[in-house]
Coordinates of C-alpha atoms in Angstrom, one line a residue:
Chain G
M1 CA 0.0 0.0 0.0
L2 CA 2.8 2.4 0.9
K3 CA 4.8 1.5 -2.1
R4 CA 1.9 2.4 -4.4
G5 CA 1.3 5.6 -2.4
L6 CA 4.6 7.1 -3.5
N7 CA 4.9 6.1 -7.0
S8 CA 1.5 6.5 -8.5
V9 CA -1.6 8.5 -7.8
H10 CA -4.4 7.1 -5.6
P11 CA -6.6 4.8 -7.7
A12 CA -9.6 7.0 -7.1
T13 CA -7.6 10.0 -8.4
G14 CA -6.5 8.0 -11.4
A15 CA -10.1 7.0 -12.1
L16 CA -11.2 10.6 -11.8
F17 CA -8.5 11.6 -14.3
H18 CA -9.7 9.0 -16.7
I19 CA -13.3 10.2 -16.4
I20 CA -12.2 13.8 -17.1
F21 CA -10.2 12.7 -20.1
I22 CA -13.0 10.5 -21.5
L23 CA -15.5 13.4 -21.2
Y24 CA -13.1 15.8 -22.8
T25 CA -12.3 13.3 -25.6
I26 CA -16.0 12.9 -26.3
L27 CA -16.3 16.7 -26.4
C28 CA -13.6 16.9 -29.0
I29 CA -15.0 14.3 -31.3
V30 CA -18.7 14.4 -30.8
P31 CA -19.5 17.6 -32.8
I32 CA -18.4 15.7 -35.9
F33 CA -20.9 12.9 -35.1
L34 CA -23.7 15.4 -34.7
V35 CA -23.0 16.9 -38.2
V36 CA -22.8 13.4 -39.7
A37 CA -26.0 12.3 -38.0
V38 CA -27.9 15.4 -39.2
S39 CA -26.7 14.9 -42.7
F40 CA -28.3 11.4 -42.7
T41 CA -31.6 12.5 -41.2
D42 CA -34.8 13.2 -43.1
E43 CA -35.3 16.9 -43.6
L44 CA -38.8 17.1 -42.2
T45 CA -37.7 15.3 -39.0
V46 CA -34.9 17.8 -38.6
V47 CA -37.3 20.7 -39.0
A48 CA -39.6 19.1 -36.4
N49 CA -37.1 17.9 -33.8
G50 CA -34.0 20.0 -34.4
Y51 CA -30.5 18.5 -34.8
Q52 CA -30.3 15.1 -33.0
F53 CA -27.4 12.7 -32.5
I54 CA -29.6 9.7 -33.4
P55 CA -31.7 10.2 -36.6
E56 CA -35.3 9.5 -36.0
K57 CA -35.8 8.9 -39.7
F58 CA -32.8 7.9 -41.7
S59 CA -32.4 9.5 -45.2
T60 CA -29.7 10.0 -47.8
Y61 CA -31.7 12.6 -49.6
A62 CA -29.2 15.4 -48.7
Y63 CA -26.4 13.5 -50.4
E64 CA -28.6 12.6 -53.4
F65 CA -29.4 16.3 -53.7
L66 CA -25.8 17.4 -53.5
F67 CA -24.6 14.8 -56.0
K68 CA -27.5 15.5 -58.4
D69 CA -25.2 18.1 -59.8
S70 CA -21.7 17.1 -58.5
T71 CA -19.8 19.2 -61.0
Q72 CA -19.0 22.0 -58.5
I73 CA -18.0 19.6 -55.7
L74 CA -15.7 17.6 -58.0
R75 CA -14.3 20.8 -59.4
S76 CA -13.6 22.2 -56.0
Y77 CA -11.9 18.9 -55.0
G78 CA -9.8 19.3 -58.1
V79 CA -8.9 22.9 -57.2
T80 CA -7.9 22.0 -53.7
I81 CA -5.9 19.0 -54.7
L82 CA -4.1 20.9 -57.5
V83 CA -3.3 23.8 -55.2
T84 CA -2.2 21.6 -52.4
A85 CA 0.0 19.4 -54.5
T86 CA 1.7 22.2 -56.4
G87 CA 2.1 24.4 -53.4
T88 CA 3.6 21.6 -51.2
L89 CA 6.0 20.4 -53.9
L90 CA 7.2 23.9 -54.8
G91 CA 7.2 25.2 -51.2
V92 CA 9.1 22.4 -49.6
S93 CA 11.8 22.5 -52.4
M94 CA 12.1 26.2 -52.2
M95 CA 12.4 26.2 -48.4
A96 CA 14.9 23.4 -48.4
M97 CA 16.9 25.2 -51.1
Y98 CA 17.0 28.3 -49.0
A99 CA 17.7 26.6 -45.8
Y100 CA 20.6 24.4 -47.0
P101 CA 22.9 27.3 -48.1
L102 CA 22.0 29.1 -44.8
S103 CA 23.3 26.1 -42.9
R104 CA 26.7 26.2 -44.5
N105 CA 29.3 27.9 -42.3
D106 CA 31.3 29.0 -45.3
L107 CA 28.6 30.9 -47.2
P108 CA 29.3 34.7 -47.3
F109 CA 26.5 36.9 -46.3
R110 CA 24.6 34.1 -44.5
G111 CA 23.9 36.4 -41.6
P112 CA 22.0 39.0 -43.7
L113 CA 20.3 36.3 -45.7
A114 CA 19.0 34.6 -42.5
F115 CA 17.8 38.0 -41.3
F116 CA 16.1 38.6 -44.6
V117 CA 13.8 35.6 -43.7
F118 CA 13.6 36.2 -40.0
F119 CA 12.5 39.9 -40.4
T120 CA 9.3 38.7 -42.1
M121 CA 8.3 37.0 -38.9
L122 CA 8.6 40.3 -37.0
F123 CA 7.0 42.9 -39.3
N124 CA 4.5 42.7 -42.1
G125 CA 2.8 45.2 -44.3
G126 CA -0.7 44.3 -43.3
L127 CA -3.7 43.1 -45.3
V128 CA -4.4 46.1 -47.4
S129 CA -1.0 46.4 -49.1
F130 CA -0.7 42.7 -49.4
Y131 CA -4.0 42.6 -51.2
L132 CA -3.0 45.5 -53.5
V133 CA 0.3 43.8 -54.4
Y134 CA -1.6 40.7 -55.4
V135 CA -4.5 42.4 -57.2
R136 CA -3.0 45.5 -58.7
F137 CA 0.7 44.8 -59.0
L138 CA 0.6 41.1 -59.9
G139 CA -2.9 41.1 -61.4
L140 CA -3.6 37.7 -59.8
K141 CA -7.3 38.2 -59.0
N142 CA -9.1 35.0 -59.8
S143 CA -5.8 33.2 -60.5
L144 CA -4.9 29.9 -58.8
W145 CA -1.5 31.4 -58.2
A146 CA -3.1 33.7 -55.7
L147 CA -4.0 30.6 -53.7
I148 CA -0.5 29.1 -54.0
L149 CA 2.1 31.9 -53.7
P150 CA 1.0 33.4 -50.4
L151 CA 1.5 30.1 -48.5
L152 CA 4.5 28.8 -50.3
V153 CA 7.3 29.8 -47.9
A154 CA 7.0 29.8 -44.1
P155 CA 10.0 31.6 -42.5
F156 CA 9.7 29.4 -39.4
F157 CA 10.1 26.2 -41.3
I158 CA 13.2 27.6 -43.1
L159 CA 14.8 28.3 -39.8
V160 CA 13.9 24.8 -38.4
M161 CA 15.2 23.2 -41.6
R162 CA 18.5 25.1 -41.3
T163 CA 19.0 23.8 -37.8
F164 CA 18.5 20.2 -39.0
F165 CA 20.9 20.6 -42.0
K166 CA 23.5 22.1 -39.6
N167 CA 23.6 18.8 -37.7
I168 CA 24.7 16.9 -40.8
P169 CA 28.4 16.4 -40.5
S170 CA 30.3 18.7 -42.9
E171 CA 32.7 15.9 -43.7
L172 CA 30.1 14.4 -45.9
I173 CA 30.0 17.6 -48.0
E174 CA 33.8 17.8 -48.1
A175 CA 34.0 14.2 -49.3
A176 CA 31.4 14.8 -52.0
K177 CA 33.3 17.8 -53.2
I178 CA 36.5 15.8 -53.4
D179 CA 34.7 13.3 -55.5
G180 CA 33.9 16.2 -57.9
A181 CA 30.2 16.8 -57.1
G182 CA 28.8 20.3 -57.7
E183 CA 26.7 22.1 -55.1
F184 CA 23.4 21.1 -56.7
R185 CA 24.5 17.5 -56.7
I186 CA 25.6 17.6 -53.1
A187 CA 22.3 19.1 -52.0
G188 CA 20.2 16.7 -54.1
T189 CA 22.1 13.4 -53.5
V190 CA 23.7 13.9 -50.0
I191 CA 21.9 16.5 -47.9
F192 CA 18.2 16.1 -48.8
P193 CA 18.1 12.3 -48.8
L194 CA 19.6 12.5 -45.2
S195 CA 16.9 15.0 -44.2
V196 CA 13.7 13.0 -45.1
P197 CA 12.3 13.4 -41.5
I198 CA 12.3 17.1 -41.5
L199 CA 11.3 17.4 -45.2
A200 CA 8.3 15.1 -44.5
T201 CA 7.3 17.1 -41.4
V202 CA 7.4 20.4 -43.2
A203 CA 5.5 18.8 -46.2
L204 CA 2.8 17.6 -43.8
F205 CA 2.3 21.0 -42.2
T206 CA 2.3 22.6 -45.7
V207 CA -0.3 20.1 -47.0
L208 CA -2.6 21.0 -44.0
N209 CA -2.0 24.7 -44.5
Y210 CA -3.1 24.5 -48.1
W211 CA -5.9 22.0 -47.6
N212 CA -7.5 24.1 -44.8
D213 CA -7.0 27.5 -46.5
W214 CA -10.1 29.5 -47.3
F215 CA -8.8 33.0 -46.6
M216 CA -6.9 33.5 -49.9
S217 CA -10.0 32.4 -51.8
L218 CA -12.1 34.9 -49.7
L219 CA -9.6 37.6 -50.8
F220 CA -8.9 36.7 -54.4
I221 CA -11.5 34.3 -55.9
S222 CA -14.9 35.3 -57.3
D223 CA -14.9 32.9 -60.3
D224 CA -17.0 29.7 -59.5
K225 CA -14.6 27.6 -61.5
K226 CA -11.7 28.3 -59.1
V227 CA -13.6 27.8 -55.8
S228 CA -11.6 25.5 -53.4
L229 CA -13.3 23.0 -51.2
Q230 CA -13.1 25.0 -48.0
Y231 CA -14.4 28.1 -49.8
L232 CA -17.2 26.0 -51.3
M233 CA -18.2 25.0 -47.8
Y234 CA -18.1 28.6 -46.6
K235 CA -20.2 29.7 -49.6
T236 CA -22.7 26.9 -49.0
M237 CA -23.2 27.9 -45.4
L238 CA -23.6 31.5 -46.6
N239 CA -26.0 30.8 -49.5
I240 CA -28.3 28.5 -47.6
Q241 CA -28.5 31.0 -44.8
Y242 CA -29.3 33.7 -47.4
L243 CA -32.1 31.6 -48.9
T244 CA -33.7 30.6 -45.6
S245 CA -33.5 34.1 -44.2
N246 CA -34.7 35.7 -47.4
T247 CA -38.3 34.6 -48.2
Q248 CA -38.3 36.5 -51.5
A249 CA -35.4 34.5 -52.7
A250 CA -37.1 31.3 -51.6
Q251 CA -40.2 32.3 -53.4
G252 CA -38.2 33.1 -56.4
I253 CA -36.9 29.6 -56.5
A254 CA -40.3 28.1 -56.0
Q255 CA -41.8 30.3 -58.8
G256 CA -38.9 29.5 -61.1
G257 CA -40.6 26.1 -61.5
S258 CA -37.9 24.4 -59.6
A259 CA -39.5 21.2 -58.4
V260 CA -36.7 20.4 -56.2
E261 CA -37.3 21.5 -52.7
L262 CA -34.2 22.6 -50.9
P263 CA -33.5 20.4 -47.9
S264 CA -31.4 23.2 -46.5
E265 CA -30.6 21.9 -43.1
T266 CA -29.4 18.5 -44.0
V267 CA -27.7 19.6 -47.2
R268 CA -25.7 22.1 -45.2
M269 CA -24.4 19.3 -43.0
A270 CA -23.9 16.9 -45.8
M271 CA -21.7 19.5 -47.5
C272 CA -19.6 19.7 -44.3
V273 CA -19.2 15.9 -44.3
V274 CA -18.3 15.8 -48.0
G275 CA -15.8 18.6 -47.3
I276 CA -14.0 17.0 -44.4
G277 CA -14.3 13.4 -45.4
P278 CA -10.9 12.5 -46.8
I279 CA -8.9 14.6 -44.3
V280 CA -10.6 12.9 -41.4
F281 CA -9.6 9.5 -42.7
A282 CA -6.0 10.8 -43.1
Y283 CA -6.0 12.0 -39.5
P284 CA -4.5 9.0 -37.7
F285 CA -1.6 9.0 -40.1
F286 CA -1.2 12.7 -39.9
Q287 CA -1.4 12.9 -36.2
R288 CA 1.5 10.5 -35.6
Y289 CA 3.8 12.5 -37.8
F290 CA 2.5 15.8 -36.5
V291 CA 3.5 14.9 -32.9
K292 CA 6.9 13.8 -34.2
G293 CA 7.2 17.0 -36.2
L294 CA 6.3 19.0 -33.2
L295 CA 9.3 17.5 -31.4
I296 CA 11.6 18.3 -34.3
G297 CA 10.1 21.8 -34.6
A298 CA 10.5 22.4 -30.9
I299 CA 14.3 22.4 -31.4
K300 CA 14.9 26.1 -31.7
G301 CA 15.7 27.3 -35.3
Chain V
M1 CA 58.7 73.3 -46.3
L2 CA 58.3 72.6 -49.9
A3 CA 60.5 69.5 -49.6
R4 CA 58.4 68.3 -46.7
I5 CA 55.2 68.8 -48.7
R6 CA 56.7 67.0 -51.6
A7 CA 58.0 64.3 -49.4
G8 CA 54.6 64.0 -47.8
G9 CA 53.2 63.9 -51.3
I10 CA 55.5 61.2 -52.3
Y11 CA 54.8 59.3 -49.2
S12 CA 51.0 59.6 -49.7
T13 CA 51.0 58.6 -53.3
H14 CA 53.1 55.6 -52.4
L15 CA 50.6 54.7 -49.8
D16 CA 47.7 55.2 -52.2
A17 CA 49.3 53.0 -54.8
K18 CA 49.7 50.3 -52.2
R19 CA 46.1 50.7 -51.0
V20 CA 44.8 50.5 -54.6
N21 CA 46.8 47.4 -55.2
G22 CA 45.7 45.9 -52.0
L23 CA 42.1 46.8 -52.7
A24 CA 42.2 45.3 -56.2
Y25 CA 43.7 42.2 -54.9
G26 CA 41.2 41.9 -52.0
Q27 CA 38.3 42.6 -54.3
S28 CA 39.2 40.0 -56.8
T29 CA 39.6 37.2 -54.3
K30 CA 36.3 38.2 -52.6
W31 CA 34.7 38.2 -56.1
R32 CA 36.2 34.9 -56.9
K33 CA 35.0 33.6 -53.5
L34 CA 31.5 34.8 -54.2
L35 CA 31.6 33.3 -57.6
K36 CA 32.5 30.0 -56.1
F37 CA 29.2 30.1 -54.2
W38 CA 27.0 31.0 -57.1
P39 CA 25.1 27.7 -57.2
L40 CA 24.1 28.2 -53.5
Y41 CA 22.9 31.7 -54.2
L42 CA 21.0 30.5 -57.2
M43 CA 19.2 27.9 -55.0
M44 CA 18.1 30.8 -52.7
L45 CA 16.9 33.0 -55.5
P46 CA 13.3 31.7 -55.8
T47 CA 12.6 32.2 -52.1
I48 CA 14.2 35.7 -52.1
V49 CA 11.9 36.7 -55.0
L50 CA 8.9 35.3 -53.3
L51 CA 9.6 37.0 -50.0
L52 CA 10.1 40.2 -51.8
I53 CA 6.7 39.9 -53.3
N54 CA 4.8 38.5 -50.3
N55 CA 6.5 40.4 -47.5
Y56 CA 8.7 43.3 -48.5
L57 CA 6.6 44.9 -51.2
P58 CA 3.6 45.1 -48.8
I59 CA 5.8 46.8 -46.2
A60 CA 6.6 49.4 -48.8
G61 CA 2.9 49.6 -49.4
L62 CA 2.3 50.8 -45.8
I63 CA 2.7 54.3 -47.1
I64 CA -0.8 54.2 -48.5
A65 CA -2.1 54.8 -45.0
F66 CA -0.9 58.3 -45.5
K67 CA -2.5 58.7 -49.0
N68 CA -5.9 59.5 -50.3
V69 CA -6.2 56.6 -52.7
N70 CA -8.3 57.0 -55.8
Y71 CA -8.6 54.8 -58.8
V72 CA -7.6 57.5 -61.3
D73 CA -4.1 58.2 -60.0
G74 CA -3.5 54.6 -58.9
V75 CA -2.2 53.5 -55.5
F76 CA 1.2 55.1 -55.5
G77 CA 0.2 58.2 -57.6
S78 CA -2.6 59.2 -55.3
P79 CA -2.2 62.5 -53.4
W80 CA -0.9 62.6 -49.8
N81 CA -3.4 62.8 -47.1
G82 CA -1.3 63.4 -44.0
L83 CA -2.7 61.9 -40.9
N84 CA -6.3 62.3 -42.0
N85 CA -6.9 58.5 -42.4
F86 CA -5.8 58.0 -38.8
K87 CA -7.8 60.9 -37.5
F88 CA -10.8 59.4 -39.2
L89 CA -10.2 55.9 -37.8
F90 CA -9.6 57.0 -34.2
S91 CA -12.6 59.4 -34.2
T92 CA -14.9 56.4 -34.6
R93 CA -16.0 54.1 -31.8
D94 CA -14.7 51.2 -33.8
A95 CA -11.1 51.9 -33.2
W96 CA -11.6 51.5 -29.4
I97 CA -13.9 48.5 -29.8
I98 CA -11.6 46.5 -32.1
T99 CA -8.5 47.3 -30.0
R100 CA -10.3 46.3 -26.8
N101 CA -11.7 43.1 -28.3
T102 CA -8.4 42.0 -29.9
L103 CA -6.4 42.6 -26.7
L104 CA -8.9 41.1 -24.2
Y105 CA -9.7 38.0 -26.3
N106 CA -6.0 37.3 -26.9
A107 CA -5.2 37.8 -23.3
V108 CA -7.9 35.3 -22.3
F109 CA -6.8 32.9 -25.0
I110 CA -3.1 32.9 -24.0
A111 CA -3.9 32.4 -20.3
S112 CA -6.6 29.7 -20.8
N113 CA -4.7 27.7 -23.4
I114 CA -1.6 27.4 -21.2
I115 CA -3.4 26.8 -18.0
V116 CA -5.7 24.1 -19.4
A117 CA -2.9 22.5 -21.4
L118 CA -0.6 22.4 -18.3
I119 CA -3.3 20.8 -16.2
F120 CA -4.1 18.2 -18.9
A121 CA -0.4 17.5 -19.4
L122 CA 0.2 17.0 -15.6
M123 CA -2.8 14.7 -15.4
L124 CA -1.7 12.7 -18.5
N125 CA 1.7 12.2 -16.9
E126 CA 0.2 10.4 -13.9
L127 CA -1.9 7.9 -15.9
R128 CA -0.4 4.4 -15.7
S129 CA -2.2 2.9 -18.7
R130 CA 0.0 2.6 -21.8
W131 CA -2.3 3.3 -24.7
L132 CA -5.2 5.3 -23.2
P133 CA -3.1 8.5 -22.8
K134 CA -2.1 8.2 -26.4
F135 CA -5.7 7.9 -27.4
Y136 CA -6.6 10.9 -25.3
Q137 CA -3.9 13.0 -26.9
A138 CA -4.9 11.9 -30.4
S139 CA -8.5 13.0 -29.7
M140 CA -7.6 16.3 -28.1
F141 CA -5.4 17.1 -31.0
F142 CA -8.2 16.5 -33.5
P143 CA -9.9 19.9 -33.4
F144 CA -6.5 21.6 -34.1
F145 CA -6.6 19.8 -37.4
L146 CA -9.9 21.2 -38.6
S147 CA -10.2 24.3 -40.7
M148 CA -12.2 27.2 -39.2
V149 CA -14.9 26.7 -41.9
V150 CA -15.5 23.3 -40.5
V151 CA -15.5 24.6 -37.0
S152 CA -18.1 27.2 -38.0
Y153 CA -20.3 24.3 -39.2
L154 CA -19.8 22.4 -35.9
V155 CA -20.6 25.5 -33.8
F156 CA -23.7 26.2 -36.0
A157 CA -24.9 22.6 -35.4
F158 CA -25.0 23.4 -31.7
L159 CA -26.0 27.1 -31.7
S160 CA -28.4 27.5 -34.6
K161 CA -31.6 29.2 -33.4
G162 CA -34.2 26.9 -34.9
N163 CA -32.6 23.5 -34.9
G164 CA -29.4 23.9 -32.9
F165 CA -28.6 21.1 -30.4
V166 CA -28.4 23.5 -27.5
N167 CA -31.7 25.3 -28.1
N168 CA -33.5 22.0 -28.7
N169 CA -32.0 19.6 -26.3
L170 CA -30.0 21.4 -23.6
L171 CA -32.0 24.5 -22.7
P172 CA -35.4 22.7 -22.3
L173 CA -33.7 20.6 -19.6
F174 CA -33.4 23.7 -17.6
G175 CA -36.7 25.0 -18.7
M176 CA -35.1 27.9 -20.6
E177 CA -36.4 29.5 -23.8
P178 CA -34.4 29.2 -27.0
I179 CA -31.7 31.9 -27.5
S180 CA -30.8 33.6 -30.7
W181 CA -27.1 33.0 -30.2
Y182 CA -26.0 34.7 -33.5
Q183 CA -28.0 37.9 -32.6
E184 CA -26.9 38.4 -28.9
P185 CA -23.5 40.0 -28.4
K186 CA -23.4 39.2 -24.7
Y187 CA -22.8 35.5 -25.1
W188 CA -19.8 35.6 -27.4
P189 CA -17.2 36.7 -24.9
F190 CA -17.8 33.2 -23.4
I191 CA -18.4 31.2 -26.6
L192 CA -15.3 32.3 -28.4
P193 CA -12.8 31.5 -25.6
L194 CA -14.5 28.1 -25.2
I195 CA -14.0 27.4 -28.9
N196 CA -10.5 28.6 -28.7
I197 CA -9.7 26.1 -25.9
W198 CA -11.5 23.3 -27.7
K199 CA -9.4 24.0 -30.8
N200 CA -6.0 24.7 -29.4
A201 CA -5.6 23.2 -25.9
G202 CA -4.8 19.8 -27.3
Y203 CA -1.9 21.1 -29.4
Y204 CA -0.3 22.7 -26.3
T205 CA -1.0 19.6 -24.2
V206 CA 0.9 17.5 -26.7
F207 CA 3.7 20.1 -26.7
F208 CA 4.0 20.0 -22.9
V209 CA 3.8 16.2 -22.6
A210 CA 6.6 16.0 -25.1
S211 CA 8.8 18.3 -23.1
M212 CA 8.0 16.5 -19.8
V213 CA 9.6 13.4 -21.2
T214 CA 13.0 15.2 -21.2
I215 CA 12.9 15.9 -17.4
S216 CA 15.6 13.8 -15.7
H217 CA 14.3 10.8 -13.8
E218 CA 16.8 11.4 -11.0
Y219 CA 14.7 14.3 -9.6
Y220 CA 11.7 12.0 -9.1
E221 CA 13.8 9.2 -7.7
A222 CA 15.3 11.5 -5.1
A223 CA 11.9 12.9 -4.3
V224 CA 10.5 9.4 -3.8
I225 CA 13.3 8.6 -1.4
D226 CA 12.5 11.8 0.5
G227 CA 8.9 10.6 0.7
A228 CA 7.4 13.2 -1.6
S229 CA 3.8 12.4 -2.8
K230 CA 2.9 12.4 -6.5
W231 CA 1.1 15.7 -5.9
Q232 CA 4.3 17.2 -4.4
Q233 CA 6.4 15.9 -7.3
A234 CA 4.1 17.5 -9.8
I235 CA 4.1 20.8 -8.0
R236 CA 7.7 20.9 -6.9
I237 CA 9.5 19.2 -9.8
T238 CA 7.4 18.9 -13.1
L239 CA 5.9 22.4 -12.9
P240 CA 9.1 24.3 -12.2
Q241 CA 10.9 22.3 -14.9
L242 CA 8.3 23.4 -17.4
M243 CA 8.3 27.0 -16.3
P244 CA 11.0 28.3 -18.7
L245 CA 9.1 26.8 -21.7
V246 CA 5.8 28.3 -20.4
T247 CA 7.3 31.7 -19.9
V248 CA 8.8 31.8 -23.3
L249 CA 5.6 30.6 -25.0
T250 CA 3.6 33.2 -23.1
L251 CA 5.9 36.0 -24.0
L252 CA 6.1 35.1 -27.6
Q253 CA 2.3 35.0 -27.8
I254 CA 2.1 38.4 -26.0
G255 CA 4.2 39.6 -28.8
R256 CA 1.4 38.6 -31.2
I257 CA -1.4 39.9 -29.0
F258 CA -2.3 42.6 -31.6
Y259 CA -3.0 40.0 -34.2
A260 CA -6.3 38.1 -33.9
D261 CA -7.2 34.7 -35.3
F262 CA -9.1 35.9 -38.3
G263 CA -11.0 32.6 -38.9
L264 CA -12.3 32.4 -35.4
F265 CA -13.7 35.9 -35.4
Y266 CA -15.0 35.9 -39.0
Q267 CA -16.1 32.3 -39.7
V268 CA -17.5 31.2 -36.4
P269 CA -19.8 34.1 -35.7
L270 CA -21.0 33.7 -39.4
N271 CA -20.2 37.4 -40.0
S272 CA -23.3 38.3 -38.2
G273 CA -23.6 42.1 -37.9
A274 CA -25.7 42.1 -34.8
I275 CA -22.8 40.8 -32.7
Y276 CA -19.9 42.9 -34.1
S277 CA -19.6 44.7 -30.8
T278 CA -18.2 41.6 -29.2
T279 CA -16.7 39.8 -32.3
N280 CA -15.1 42.5 -34.3
V281 CA -11.3 42.5 -34.0
I282 CA -8.6 44.5 -35.8
D283 CA -8.2 41.8 -38.5
T284 CA -11.9 41.4 -39.3
Y285 CA -12.3 45.2 -39.3
V286 CA -9.5 45.7 -41.8
Y287 CA -10.9 43.0 -44.0
R288 CA -14.5 44.4 -43.9
A289 CA -13.3 48.0 -44.5
L290 CA -11.3 46.8 -47.4
L291 CA -13.4 44.3 -49.2
T292 CA -17.0 45.1 -48.1
L293 CA -16.8 48.9 -48.0
G294 CA -13.8 49.4 -50.3
D295 CA -12.5 52.1 -47.9
F296 CA -8.8 52.2 -48.5
G297 CA -8.1 55.1 -46.1
M298 CA -9.7 53.5 -43.1
S299 CA -8.5 49.9 -43.7
S300 CA -4.9 50.9 -44.5
A301 CA -4.8 53.2 -41.4
A302 CA -6.0 50.3 -39.3
A303 CA -3.5 47.9 -40.9
F304 CA -0.7 50.4 -40.3
Y305 CA -1.7 50.7 -36.7
Q306 CA -1.7 46.9 -36.3
S307 CA 1.7 46.5 -38.0
V308 CA 3.5 49.1 -36.1
V309 CA 2.1 48.4 -32.6
G310 CA 2.5 44.7 -33.3
F311 CA 6.1 45.2 -34.2
V312 CA 6.8 47.1 -31.1
L313 CA 5.2 44.4 -29.0
V314 CA 7.2 41.6 -30.7
F315 CA 10.3 43.6 -30.0
L316 CA 9.4 44.2 -26.3
S317 CA 8.4 40.7 -25.6
N318 CA 11.6 39.3 -27.2
Y319 CA 13.6 41.8 -25.2
I320 CA 12.1 40.4 -22.0
V321 CA 12.6 36.7 -23.1
R322 CA 16.2 37.5 -23.8
K323 CA 16.7 38.9 -20.3
L324 CA 15.2 35.8 -18.8
D325 CA 16.6 33.1 -21.0
R326 CA 18.9 33.9 -23.9
E327 CA 18.5 30.5 -25.4
N328 CA 14.9 30.9 -26.2
A329 CA 14.8 34.4 -27.5
L330 CA 13.9 34.8 -31.2
F331 CA 16.7 37.2 -31.8

């Protein structure tokens, strides 16, 4: 009894902790279940009972409605996948190619070049001038590049990568040089293959940044063909709210001969499920590497 | 006299010649050295160009806060406006409201995230089960992973007036009438901090648990020999060992206290005008002034205000971090 008393908490305390964690865990996950449950409920039941965790009357009508015309959803998936893939590939290579020279002790001007990156973490020009640079100066309104370029390079990741590269023994670089390898070859065949953990971590974070981004679309995109998945979800929420709050618009739809009645409540939630589906299935995989990445990232850059 | 001048002259020309030679020699080696590194500089070029576009050009663009922008003259050709944009901004009640909201919410967020995460981390540390703590951590981390648009859906599912879970299932239990959550400003100073904890506490918990692993076991062994209870060990060993990290995290976040989480304040309240008084922050204000009203003067003045005060705060907080713990300072 005494032995236990010193090296572990009282069983009752331990049980209490478990109860608290189980409750909090439920709190973290359960909102998703509510959304999924509503999306599979019959619209009239929802209107009568409100959102419930257990559908009183099961229905897949919301999904049928959404996929009756799935062009926009598929297109948005395409935009998001294209932007995420391009952005991550380009971004990780660019960051690595900036961080590697910075990690070299013999590079002239590495101090100012590091400060050049670091300064952007301290001071920024604010939203208005950023917006004007992209819209007026670069003319990227309604261009997918306006979704890619702003998130391409994260100063913090460059500094973290530099720390990682610094720990690679410089003898390897010297040896490669003696064998006649150029700088690009050294970076590509010696340094980067040895740095897969950090490159993968940065890539995962970058993927998530791109996948979850809606702000750049909010700023720059008005063309329906270039709406990303997150932005489509945002617009769905907005439009349905507009239709339900605006009786004139609803009447307009009814008079327009549209036989389809808008199952607004369930469609909204179905849209959310369609939007988060794949990323939730990727979560267990992501989470493991995220935690590992946090540990690598915690080493000061 | 003349001789001396001449001598001096000779002496000085001699020296000049030497210096010129030396300079030429030094320059050419330096040049050759730089030339040797051209592939490395070439690798850095794309990022340099990108940062110039994304970060440095907008900094130059801050001057539009002092301009009266019109479409005819273009952004940089527009006439100067002195401090009028700022006078206009600070004469409205908005300037006070957005500053207050940004600072207070962020202060609450910083404190609550760290306190909740510390408590969770200390509790997780005491659990003896092998896989349950991992499961708890994975679940707590989950909300961090979701975009703010998704979060706004989840919150809507609970708070929507007609069908929301809270109005339909929770309030009737207490015999309360349904509440129009998206129309009532008074509830949001409680809702937003709760959502913030829900979304971010798991991230910090994982962070703290990871750094607890690095605390040397000898401290605990010595404490056990001295008869310290688990509670005493947590308070006297674990917590003090985590304190440097906590201090630095807090200070770094205080440095960012002038920047609000745009998504949380824009998406989650569904941009509802009725609750601006408790949900409008500097970031959402700048956005709305720019894209909804098209008011360049007001929005650029607010953005300038945020950039400059934000910069001063980053600088100050880093100065304090450096005084406390040089290792963890940003610069």
